[in-house]
mmCIF file of C-alpha atoms in Angstrom:
data_model
loop_
_atom_site.group_PDB
_atom_site.id
_atom_site.type_symbol
_atom_site.label_atom_id
_atom_site.label_comp_id
_atom_site.label_asym_id
_atom_site.label_seq_id
_atom_site.Cartn_x
_atom_site.Cartn_y
_atom_site.Cartn_z
ATOM 1 C CA MET A 7 -130.586 5.525 63.009
ATOM 2 C CA THR A 8 -129.703 7.756 65.578
ATOM 3 C CA TYR A 9 -132.142 9.875 67.774
ATOM 4 C CA ARG A 10 -130.326 13.137 66.424
ATOM 5 C CA VAL A 11 -131.006 12.217 62.728
ATOM 6 C CA ASP A 12 -134.565 11.073 63.433
ATOM 7 C CA ALA A 13 -135.239 14.427 65.502
ATOM 8 C CA GLU A 14 -134.056 16.235 62.500
ATOM 9 C CA PHE A 15 -135.800 14.373 60.014
ATOM 10 C CA ARG A 16 -138.946 15.295 61.862
ATOM 11 C CA ALA A 17 -138.133 19.017 61.981
ATOM 12 C CA LEU A 18 -137.669 18.928 58.549
ATOM 13 C CA PHE A 19 -140.897 17.345 57.683
ATOM 14 C CA VAL A 20 -142.709 19.626 60.017
ATOM 15 C CA ARG A 21 -141.080 22.602 58.451
ATOM 16 C CA TYR A 22 -141.381 21.872 54.872
ATOM 17 C CA HIS A 23 -144.417 19.564 54.531
ATOM 18 C CA ASP A 24 -147.121 22.303 53.573
ATOM 19 C CA GLY A 25 -145.013 24.205 51.032
ATOM 20 C CA LEU A 26 -143.926 21.276 49.226
ATOM 21 C CA TYR A 27 -147.420 19.821 49.131
ATOM 22 C CA ARG A 28 -148.794 23.135 47.598
ATOM 23 C CA MET A 29 -146.069 23.133 44.959
ATOM 24 C CA LEU A 30 -146.943 19.575 43.913
ATOM 25 C CA TYR A 31 -150.382 19.972 44.046
ATOM 26 C CA GLN A 32 -150.097 22.959 41.858
ATOM 27 C CA MET A 33 -147.869 20.975 39.522
ATOM 28 C CA VAL A 34 -149.904 17.752 39.160
ATOM 29 C CA GLY A 35 -153.493 19.014 40.075
ATOM 30 C CA ALA A 36 -154.532 16.059 42.005
ATOM 31 C CA ARG A 37 -154.699 15.962 45.709
ATOM 32 C CA GLN A 38 -153.563 12.145 46.084
ATOM 33 C CA GLU A 39 -150.961 12.160 43.468
ATOM 34 C CA ALA A 40 -149.339 15.319 45.160
ATOM 35 C CA GLU A 41 -149.562 13.403 48.521
ATOM 36 C CA ASP A 42 -147.701 10.454 46.943
ATOM 37 C CA LEU A 43 -145.120 12.542 45.451
ATOM 38 C CA LEU A 44 -144.770 14.418 48.892
ATOM 39 C CA GLN A 45 -144.261 10.881 50.466
ATOM 40 C CA GLU A 46 -141.693 9.796 47.948
ATOM 41 C CA THR A 47 -139.850 13.086 48.673
ATOM 42 C CA PHE A 48 -139.577 12.511 52.376
ATOM 43 C CA VAL A 49 -138.733 8.902 51.965
ATOM 44 C CA ARG A 50 -135.879 10.006 49.785
ATOM 45 C CA LEU A 51 -134.872 12.361 52.520
ATOM 46 C CA HIS A 52 -134.924 9.668 54.951
ATOM 47 C CA ASP A 53 -132.597 7.441 52.690
ATOM 48 C CA HIS A 54 -130.227 10.296 52.134
ATOM 49 C CA GLN A 55 -130.333 12.075 55.234
ATOM 50 C CA GLU A 56 -127.007 11.491 56.547
ATOM 51 C CA GLU A 57 -125.638 12.928 52.999
ATOM 52 C CA VAL A 58 -127.918 16.251 52.968
ATOM 53 C CA GLU A 59 -126.138 19.043 54.862
ATOM 54 C CA PRO A 60 -128.889 20.701 57.301
ATOM 55 C CA GLU A 61 -128.622 24.358 55.685
ATOM 56 C CA LYS A 62 -129.112 22.831 52.188
ATOM 57 C CA ALA A 63 -131.986 20.786 53.222
ATOM 58 C CA LYS A 64 -134.772 22.958 51.813
ATOM 59 C CA ALA A 65 -133.114 23.289 48.497
ATOM 60 C CA TRP A 66 -132.534 19.635 48.237
ATOM 61 C CA LEU A 67 -136.101 18.807 49.237
ATOM 62 C CA TYR A 68 -137.520 21.281 46.657
ATOM 63 C CA GLN A 69 -135.219 19.821 43.858
ATOM 64 C CA VAL A 70 -136.103 16.544 44.615
ATOM 65 C CA ALA A 71 -139.770 17.283 44.706
ATOM 66 C CA THR A 72 -139.902 19.473 41.633
ATOM 67 C CA ARG A 73 -138.222 16.609 39.683
ATOM 68 C CA LEU A 74 -140.630 14.093 40.922
ATOM 69 C CA GLY A 75 -143.510 16.511 40.042
ATOM 70 C CA LEU A 76 -142.022 16.858 36.596
ATOM 71 C CA ASN A 77 -141.985 13.274 35.850
ATOM 72 C CA ALA A 78 -145.347 13.024 36.977
ATOM 73 C CA MET A 79 -146.481 15.853 34.737
ATOM 74 C CA ARG A 80 -144.723 14.011 31.716
ATOM 75 C CA ASP A 81 -146.413 10.719 32.593
ATOM 76 C CA THR A 82 -149.768 12.233 32.942
ATOM 77 C CA LYS A 83 -149.219 14.185 29.666
ATOM 78 C CA ARG A 84 -148.317 10.781 28.103
ATOM 79 C CA ARG A 85 -151.434 9.018 29.373
ATOM 80 C CA ASN A 86 -153.725 12.024 28.724
ATOM 81 C CA ARG A 87 -152.362 11.693 24.958
ATOM 82 C CA TRP A 88 -153.001 8.009 24.748
ATOM 83 C CA HIS A 89 -156.401 8.503 26.363
ATOM 84 C CA GLN A 90 -157.263 11.228 23.908
ATOM 85 C CA GLU A 91 -156.117 9.502 20.712
ATOM 86 C CA ALA A 92 -157.998 6.237 21.971
ATOM 87 C CA THR A 93 -161.155 8.343 22.551
ATOM 88 C CA GLN A 94 -161.112 10.265 19.396
ATOM 89 C CA GLN A 95 -160.741 6.730 17.602
ATOM 90 C CA ALA A 96 -163.614 5.500 19.431
ATOM 91 C CA GLU A 97 -165.833 8.480 18.733
ATOM 92 C CA SER A 98 -167.069 9.920 15.609
ATOM 93 C CA VAL A 99 -164.983 12.583 13.643
ATOM 94 C CA GLY A 100 -165.392 16.091 14.873
ATOM 95 C CA ALA A 101 -166.532 15.031 18.456
ATOM 96 C CA THR A 102 -165.325 17.591 21.056
ATOM 97 C CA ILE A 103 -163.450 16.109 23.929
ATOM 98 C CA THR A 104 -163.617 18.253 26.954
ATOM 99 C CA LYS A 105 -161.207 18.334 29.828
ATOM 100 C CA GLY A 106 -162.118 19.213 33.476
ATOM 101 C CA ASP A 107 -159.039 21.433 34.039
ATOM 102 C CA PRO A 108 -159.459 25.177 33.621
ATOM 103 C CA ALA A 109 -157.994 26.447 30.351
ATOM 104 C CA THR A 110 -155.149 28.772 32.324
ATOM 105 C CA THR A 111 -154.126 25.790 34.294
ATOM 106 C CA MET A 112 -153.850 23.759 31.368
ATOM 107 C CA ALA A 113 -151.926 26.473 29.468
ATOM 108 C CA VAL A 114 -149.385 26.985 32.090
ATOM 109 C CA ARG A 115 -148.728 23.384 32.458
ATOM 110 C CA ASP A 116 -148.349 22.974 28.725
ATOM 111 C CA ALA A 117 -145.797 25.889 28.757
ATOM 112 C CA LEU A 118 -143.907 24.442 31.592
ATOM 113 C CA ASN A 119 -143.710 20.969 29.818
ATOM 114 C CA GLN A 120 -142.195 22.735 26.742
ATOM 115 C CA LEU A 121 -139.622 24.651 28.543
ATOM 116 C CA PRO A 122 -136.116 22.811 28.982
ATOM 117 C CA GLU A 123 -136.231 21.071 32.328
ATOM 118 C CA ARG A 124 -133.678 23.279 33.853
ATOM 119 C CA GLN A 125 -135.851 26.153 33.307
ATOM 120 C CA THR A 126 -138.983 24.547 34.495
ATOM 121 C CA GLU A 127 -137.069 23.461 37.784
ATOM 122 C CA LEU A 128 -136.035 27.112 38.524
ATOM 123 C CA LEU A 129 -139.601 28.591 37.716
ATOM 124 C CA LEU A 130 -141.339 25.967 39.862
ATOM 125 C CA MET A 131 -138.882 26.405 42.702
ATOM 126 C CA TYR A 132 -138.983 30.269 42.358
ATOM 127 C CA ALA A 133 -142.675 30.118 42.615
ATOM 128 C CA ALA A 134 -142.739 27.942 45.810
ATOM 129 C CA GLY A 135 -140.737 30.687 47.486
ATOM 130 C CA LEU A 136 -137.026 29.557 47.559
ATOM 131 C CA ASN A 137 -134.643 32.366 47.688
ATOM 132 C CA HIS A 138 -131.680 33.079 45.355
ATOM 133 C CA GLU A 139 -129.392 31.133 47.494
ATOM 134 C CA GLU A 140 -131.422 28.181 47.905
ATOM 135 C CA LEU A 141 -132.180 28.013 44.048
ATOM 136 C CA ALA A 142 -128.582 28.330 43.324
ATOM 137 C CA ASP A 143 -127.947 25.286 45.671
ATOM 138 C CA ALA A 144 -130.852 23.344 44.460
ATOM 139 C CA LEU A 145 -129.879 24.030 40.516
ATOM 140 C CA GLY A 146 -125.939 23.697 41.351
ATOM 141 C CA VAL A 147 -125.165 26.887 39.973
ATOM 142 C CA GLN A 148 -123.498 30.249 41.262
ATOM 143 C CA LYS A 149 -125.563 32.490 43.167
ATOM 144 C CA SER A 150 -124.179 35.421 40.792
ATOM 145 C CA SER A 151 -125.717 33.926 37.572
ATOM 146 C CA LEU A 152 -129.097 33.030 38.977
ATOM 147 C CA SER A 153 -130.620 36.317 38.454
ATOM 148 C CA GLN A 154 -129.904 36.010 34.738
ATOM 149 C CA LEU A 155 -131.099 32.483 34.665
ATOM 150 C CA LEU A 156 -134.331 33.353 36.241
ATOM 151 C CA PHE A 157 -134.745 36.389 33.681
ATOM 152 C CA ARG A 158 -134.169 34.121 30.701
ATOM 153 C CA SER A 159 -136.803 31.388 32.239
ATOM 154 C CA LYS A 160 -139.319 33.711 32.966
ATOM 155 C CA LYS A 161 -139.044 35.185 29.498
ATOM 156 C CA ALA A 162 -139.034 31.827 27.790
ATOM 157 C CA PHE A 163 -142.110 30.659 29.681
ATOM 158 C CA GLU A 164 -143.895 34.166 29.073
ATOM 159 C CA GLN A 165 -143.392 33.671 25.253
ATOM 160 C CA ILE A 166 -144.408 29.851 25.273
ATOM 161 C CA TYR A 167 -147.480 30.809 27.365
ATOM 162 C CA THR A 168 -148.531 33.635 25.118
ATOM 163 C CA GLU A 169 -148.195 31.359 21.983
ATOM 164 C CA THR A 170 -150.143 28.313 23.428
ATOM 165 C CA SER A 171 -152.883 30.069 25.161
ATOM 166 C CA THR A 172 -153.568 32.178 21.816
ATOM 167 C CA LYS A 173 -153.862 28.986 19.763
ATOM 168 C CA PRO A 174 -157.431 27.646 19.590
ATOM 169 C CA THR A 175 -158.300 24.421 21.552
ATOM 170 C CA GLY A 176 -156.915 21.237 20.239
ATOM 171 C CA GLN A 177 -153.748 22.841 18.419
ATOM 172 C CA ARG A 178 -151.501 22.786 21.586
#
């Protein structure tokens, strides 16, 4: 690895570390898991740095981090579902299983998990502060079509969020 590539990598790490961490933490809700996903994001950048154009590095990083976060959310959802089923079988019928996450956070995560992956990626990267050009690069779409995609994604999220957050607990 050349000095130039090493210096560029360090600069990208310093520049995007905090924003990526905040986004990943919001997605997974656990400090250690967010740090692990952040580390994996930068390992992948290191492995592919020669292929990533410097002006598109932010979009590339957020795309990778978002996909890693989504995979972690799916894995957590599967583990939670398995744990919940096992706990329900072990406890008497009608026992209430409580979760430590605030209801709103869970409703948002549930709604995001129900959206198509592309819409979820778009909303997460938009919430993380990527501009329209960076979003278009990350998603591989024309900048001119991004506003419509974003509008549809927001509308779909709002509909699912409203439906899932008004259901009684246990019916999500």
